Short mmCIF file of C-alpha atoms in Angstrom, two decimals:
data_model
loop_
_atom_site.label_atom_id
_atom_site.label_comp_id
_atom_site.label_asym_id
_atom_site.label_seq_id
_atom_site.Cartn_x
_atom_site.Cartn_y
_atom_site.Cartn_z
CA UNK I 1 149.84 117.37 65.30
CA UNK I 2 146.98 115.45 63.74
CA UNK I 3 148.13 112.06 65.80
CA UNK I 4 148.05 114.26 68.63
CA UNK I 5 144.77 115.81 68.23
CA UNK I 6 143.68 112.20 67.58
CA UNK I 7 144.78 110.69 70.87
CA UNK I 8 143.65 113.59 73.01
CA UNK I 9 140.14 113.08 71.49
CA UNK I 10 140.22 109.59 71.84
CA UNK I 11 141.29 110.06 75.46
CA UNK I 12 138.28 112.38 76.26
CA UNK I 13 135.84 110.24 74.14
CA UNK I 14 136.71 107.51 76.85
CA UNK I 15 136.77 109.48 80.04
CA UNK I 16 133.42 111.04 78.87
CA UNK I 17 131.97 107.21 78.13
CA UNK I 18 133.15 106.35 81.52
CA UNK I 19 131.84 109.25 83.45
CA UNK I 20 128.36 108.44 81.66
CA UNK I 21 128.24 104.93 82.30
CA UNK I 22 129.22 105.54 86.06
CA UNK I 23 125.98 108.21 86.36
CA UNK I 24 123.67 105.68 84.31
CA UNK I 25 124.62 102.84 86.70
CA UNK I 26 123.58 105.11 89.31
CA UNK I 27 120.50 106.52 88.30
CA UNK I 28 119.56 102.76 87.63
CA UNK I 29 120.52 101.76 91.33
CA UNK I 30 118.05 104.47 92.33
CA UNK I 31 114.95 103.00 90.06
CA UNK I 32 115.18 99.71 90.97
CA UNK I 33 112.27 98.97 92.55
CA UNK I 34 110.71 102.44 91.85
CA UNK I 35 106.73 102.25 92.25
CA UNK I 36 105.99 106.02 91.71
CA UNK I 37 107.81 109.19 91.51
CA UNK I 38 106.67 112.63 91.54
CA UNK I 39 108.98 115.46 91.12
CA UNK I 40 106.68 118.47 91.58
CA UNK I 41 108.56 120.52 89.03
CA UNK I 42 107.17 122.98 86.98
CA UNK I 43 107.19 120.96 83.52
CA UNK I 44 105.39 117.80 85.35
CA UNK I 45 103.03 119.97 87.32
CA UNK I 46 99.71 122.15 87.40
CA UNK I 47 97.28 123.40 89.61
CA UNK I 48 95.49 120.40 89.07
CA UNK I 49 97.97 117.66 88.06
CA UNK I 50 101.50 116.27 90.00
CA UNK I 51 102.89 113.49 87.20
CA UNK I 52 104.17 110.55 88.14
CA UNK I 53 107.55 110.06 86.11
CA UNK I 54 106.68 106.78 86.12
CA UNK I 55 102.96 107.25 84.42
CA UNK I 56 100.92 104.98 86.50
CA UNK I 57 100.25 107.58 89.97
CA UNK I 58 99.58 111.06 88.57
CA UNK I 59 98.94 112.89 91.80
CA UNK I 60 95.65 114.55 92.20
CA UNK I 61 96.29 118.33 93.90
CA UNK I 62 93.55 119.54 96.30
CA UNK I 63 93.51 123.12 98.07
CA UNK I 64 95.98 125.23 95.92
CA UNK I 65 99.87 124.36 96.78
CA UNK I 66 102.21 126.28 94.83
CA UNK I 67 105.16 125.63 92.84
CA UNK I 68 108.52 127.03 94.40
CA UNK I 69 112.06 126.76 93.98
CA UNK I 70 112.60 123.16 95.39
CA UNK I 71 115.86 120.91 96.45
CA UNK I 72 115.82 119.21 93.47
CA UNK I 73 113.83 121.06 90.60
CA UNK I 74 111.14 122.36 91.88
CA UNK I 75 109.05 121.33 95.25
CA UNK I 76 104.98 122.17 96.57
CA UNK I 77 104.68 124.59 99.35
CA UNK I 78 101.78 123.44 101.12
CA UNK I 79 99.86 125.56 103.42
CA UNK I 80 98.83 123.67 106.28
CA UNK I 81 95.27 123.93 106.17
CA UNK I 82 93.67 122.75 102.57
CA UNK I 83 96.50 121.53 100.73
CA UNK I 84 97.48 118.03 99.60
CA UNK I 85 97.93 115.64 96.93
CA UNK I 86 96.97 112.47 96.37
CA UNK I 87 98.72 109.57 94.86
CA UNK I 88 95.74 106.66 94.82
CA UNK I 89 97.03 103.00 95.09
CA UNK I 90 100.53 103.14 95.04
CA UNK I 91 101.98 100.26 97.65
CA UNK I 92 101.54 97.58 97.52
CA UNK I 93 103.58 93.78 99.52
CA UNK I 94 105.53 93.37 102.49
CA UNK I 95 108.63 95.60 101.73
CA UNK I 96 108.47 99.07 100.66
CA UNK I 97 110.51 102.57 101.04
CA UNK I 98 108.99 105.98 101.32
CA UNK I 99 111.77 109.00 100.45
CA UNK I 100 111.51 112.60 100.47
CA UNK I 101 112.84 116.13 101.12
CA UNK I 102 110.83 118.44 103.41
CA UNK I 103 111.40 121.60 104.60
CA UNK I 104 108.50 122.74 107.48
CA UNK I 105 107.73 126.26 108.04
CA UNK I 106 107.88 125.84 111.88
CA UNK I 107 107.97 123.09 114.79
CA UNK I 108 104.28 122.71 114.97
CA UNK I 109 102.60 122.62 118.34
CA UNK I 110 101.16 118.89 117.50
CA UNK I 111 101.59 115.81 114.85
CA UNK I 112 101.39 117.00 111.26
CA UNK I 113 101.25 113.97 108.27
CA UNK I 114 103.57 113.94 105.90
CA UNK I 115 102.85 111.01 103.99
CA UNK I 116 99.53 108.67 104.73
CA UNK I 117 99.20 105.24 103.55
CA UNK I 118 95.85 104.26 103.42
CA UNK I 119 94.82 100.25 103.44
CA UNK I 120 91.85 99.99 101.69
CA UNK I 121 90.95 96.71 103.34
CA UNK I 122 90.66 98.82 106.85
CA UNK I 123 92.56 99.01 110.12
CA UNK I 124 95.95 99.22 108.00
CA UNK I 125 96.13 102.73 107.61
CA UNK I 126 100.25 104.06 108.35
CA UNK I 127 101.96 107.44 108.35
CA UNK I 128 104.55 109.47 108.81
CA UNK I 129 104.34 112.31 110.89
CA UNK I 130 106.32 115.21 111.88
CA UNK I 131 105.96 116.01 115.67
CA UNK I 132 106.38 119.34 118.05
CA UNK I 133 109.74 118.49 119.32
CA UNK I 134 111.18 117.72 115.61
CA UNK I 135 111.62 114.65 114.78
CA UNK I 136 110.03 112.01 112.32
CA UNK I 137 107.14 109.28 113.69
CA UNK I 138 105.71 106.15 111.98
CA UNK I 139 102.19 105.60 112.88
CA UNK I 140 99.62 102.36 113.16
CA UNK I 141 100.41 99.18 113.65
CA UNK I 142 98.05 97.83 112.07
CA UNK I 143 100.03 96.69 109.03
CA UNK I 144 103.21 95.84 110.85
CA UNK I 145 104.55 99.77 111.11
CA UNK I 146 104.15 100.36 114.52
CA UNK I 147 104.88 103.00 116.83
CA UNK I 148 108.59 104.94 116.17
CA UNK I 149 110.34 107.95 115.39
CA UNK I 150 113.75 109.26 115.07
CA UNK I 151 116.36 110.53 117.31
CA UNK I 152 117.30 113.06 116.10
CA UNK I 153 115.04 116.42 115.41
CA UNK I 154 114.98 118.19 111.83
CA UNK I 155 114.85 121.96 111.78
CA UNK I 156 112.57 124.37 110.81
CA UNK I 157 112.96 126.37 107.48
CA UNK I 158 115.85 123.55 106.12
CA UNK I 159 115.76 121.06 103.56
CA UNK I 160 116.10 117.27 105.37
CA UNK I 161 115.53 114.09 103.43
CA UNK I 162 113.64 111.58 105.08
CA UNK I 163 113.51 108.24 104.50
CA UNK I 164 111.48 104.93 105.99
CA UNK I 165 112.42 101.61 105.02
CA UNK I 166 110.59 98.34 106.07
CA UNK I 167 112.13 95.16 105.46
CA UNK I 168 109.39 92.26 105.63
CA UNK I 169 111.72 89.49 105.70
CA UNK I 170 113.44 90.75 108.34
CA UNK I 171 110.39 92.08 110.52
CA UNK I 172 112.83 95.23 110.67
CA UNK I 173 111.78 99.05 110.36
CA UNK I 174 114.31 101.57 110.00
CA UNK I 175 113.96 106.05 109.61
CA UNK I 176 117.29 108.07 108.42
CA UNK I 177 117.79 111.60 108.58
CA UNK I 178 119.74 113.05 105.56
CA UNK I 179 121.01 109.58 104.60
CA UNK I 180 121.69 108.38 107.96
CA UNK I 181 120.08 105.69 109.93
CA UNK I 182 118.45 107.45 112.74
CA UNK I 183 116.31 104.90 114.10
CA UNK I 184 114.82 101.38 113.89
CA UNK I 185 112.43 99.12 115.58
CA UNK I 186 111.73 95.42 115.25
CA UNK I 187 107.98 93.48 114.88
CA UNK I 188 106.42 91.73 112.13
CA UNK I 189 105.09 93.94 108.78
CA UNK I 190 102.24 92.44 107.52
CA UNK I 191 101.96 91.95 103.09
CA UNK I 192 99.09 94.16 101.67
CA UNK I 193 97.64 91.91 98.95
CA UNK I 194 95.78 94.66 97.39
CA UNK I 195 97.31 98.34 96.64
CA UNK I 196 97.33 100.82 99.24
CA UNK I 197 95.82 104.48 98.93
CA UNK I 198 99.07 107.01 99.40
CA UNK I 199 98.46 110.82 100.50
CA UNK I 200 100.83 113.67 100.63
CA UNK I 201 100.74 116.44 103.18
CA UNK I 202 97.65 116.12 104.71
CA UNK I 203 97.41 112.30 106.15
CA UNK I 204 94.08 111.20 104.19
CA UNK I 205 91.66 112.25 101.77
CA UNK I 206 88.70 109.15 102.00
CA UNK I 207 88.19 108.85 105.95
CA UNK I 208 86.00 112.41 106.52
CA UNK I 209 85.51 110.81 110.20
CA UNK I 210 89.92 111.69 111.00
CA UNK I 211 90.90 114.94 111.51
CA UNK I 212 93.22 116.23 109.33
CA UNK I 213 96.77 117.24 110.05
CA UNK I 214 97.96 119.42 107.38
CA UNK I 215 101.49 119.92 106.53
CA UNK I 216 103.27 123.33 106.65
CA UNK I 217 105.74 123.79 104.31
CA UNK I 218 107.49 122.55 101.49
CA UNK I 219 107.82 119.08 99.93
CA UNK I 220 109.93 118.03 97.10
CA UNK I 221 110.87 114.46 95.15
CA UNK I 222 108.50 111.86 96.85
CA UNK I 223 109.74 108.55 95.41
CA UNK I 224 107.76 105.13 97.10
CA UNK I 225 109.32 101.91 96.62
CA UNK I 226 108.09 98.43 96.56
CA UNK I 227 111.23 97.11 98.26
CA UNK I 228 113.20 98.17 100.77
CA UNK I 229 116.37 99.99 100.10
CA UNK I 230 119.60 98.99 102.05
CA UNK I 231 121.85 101.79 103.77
CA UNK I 232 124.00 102.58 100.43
CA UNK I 233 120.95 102.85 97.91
CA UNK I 234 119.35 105.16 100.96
CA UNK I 235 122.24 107.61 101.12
CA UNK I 236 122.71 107.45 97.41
CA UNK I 237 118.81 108.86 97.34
CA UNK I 238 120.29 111.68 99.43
CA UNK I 239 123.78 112.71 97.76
CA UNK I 240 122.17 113.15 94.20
CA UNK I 241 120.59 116.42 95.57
CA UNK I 242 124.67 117.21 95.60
CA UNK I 243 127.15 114.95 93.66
CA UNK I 244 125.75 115.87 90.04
CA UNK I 245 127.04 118.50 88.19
CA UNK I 246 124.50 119.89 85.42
CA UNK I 247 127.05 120.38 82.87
CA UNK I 248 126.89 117.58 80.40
CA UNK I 249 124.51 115.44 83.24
CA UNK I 250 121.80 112.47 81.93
CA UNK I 251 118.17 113.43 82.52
CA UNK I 252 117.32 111.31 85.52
CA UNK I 253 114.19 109.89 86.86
CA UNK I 254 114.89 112.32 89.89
CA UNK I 255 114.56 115.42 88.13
CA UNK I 256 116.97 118.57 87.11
CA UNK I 257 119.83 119.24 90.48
CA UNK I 258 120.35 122.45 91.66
CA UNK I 259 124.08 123.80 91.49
CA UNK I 260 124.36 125.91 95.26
#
């Protein structure tokens, strides 16, 4: 009985090592690169305060955005008219990724930001945008983005992870829906030499001159960065929302998953 008891032990102590190291070699796949995070979850946020997880980007709230019952954790509900957060110099190079879950209110009857990137150098500003008929555009071309969206349209009152990806060396520009590539577009991306000025939910924060277009709705686990992801890491980004259990799980840089 006690060689038994021995060996089954044994044999879980090794199937639980393995299952561990598979989920840490994961999470690291998803950090690589990582040049801010912020969760919005209750424990790393206030009324005043979004923490970056990775120290360096605390996000600044403006307006009054509240905490709800996110993807992920916990996500901001923004209310389309005051609302926002703002990261300060986050991007910085030739290469970066921006990811996130949203989940709009509505369709709204014109463009509403979701994420600005502001050049402080001028002219380089970039966004992403959420349009009437759905689906996800890239703004400005000043800094090499130019002027795309996505295929396909996201609905209203549902979680959708979005996620832009440009690839410098490749003069290549790419938007997937849910882990999918949706869309691309060629043209040359231009480095930023200094750090860029990012903005959530509202577009901007330092140009008073541009109108605002506030974001309806909820926003959870924005994650910038300063490479460009390939297809796999993308839809990895996407599937940890699902593929962890919470029983027995690592604490990972993406925050606490939701069991549905």
């Amino acid at each position: 009985m006690k060689l038994g008891l021995f060996l089954t032990l044994a044999c879980a102590a090794v199937i639980g090592f393995a299952a561990v190291n598979t989920e840490m070699t994961h999470a690291q796949s998803l950090e690589d690169g990582l040049g801010g995070h912020w969760t919005f979850d209750k424990g790393d946020t206030d009324a005043k305060l979004a923490k970056d997880a990775l120290g360096e980007n605390d996000g600044e709230i403006k307006g009054a955005p509240t905490i709800v019952e996110g993807i992920v954790g916990d996500a901001l509900s923004f209310n389309g008219e005051e609302d926002y957060v703002v990261m300060g110099p986050a991007t910085t190079g030739q290469d970066l990724t921006y990811a996130m879950w949203i989940k709009p209110v509505a369709l709204p009857d014109g463009p509403k930001v979701i994420i600005w990137d502001d050049d402080p150098q001028g002219g380089g500003d970039s966004w992403l945008e959420l349009l009437a008929d759905g689906t996800i555009q890239t703004q400005r071309g000043g800094d090499g983005f130019g002027v795309f969206k996505t295929e396909t349209a996201i609905e209203a009152d549902e979680w959708t992870h979005i996620t832009f990806v440009a690839a410098g060396a490749d003069d290549k520009k790419f938007l997937y829906i849910n882990g999918e590539l949706d869309a691309e577009a060629d043209g040359k991306i231009n480095s930023r030499e200094t750090r860029s000025h990012v903005v959530v939910a509202v577009g901007h924060d330092r140009n008073a001159f541009i109108k605002p277009f506030y974001f309806e709705g909820e926003i959870d686990d924005v994650a910038v960065y300063h490479r460009a992801l390939d297809k796999k890491e993308v839809m990895e980004n996407y599937q940890i929302a699902f593929d962890v259990e919470p029983a027995g799980k690592l604490a990972l840089t993406w925050g606490a998953i939701k069991t549905y």
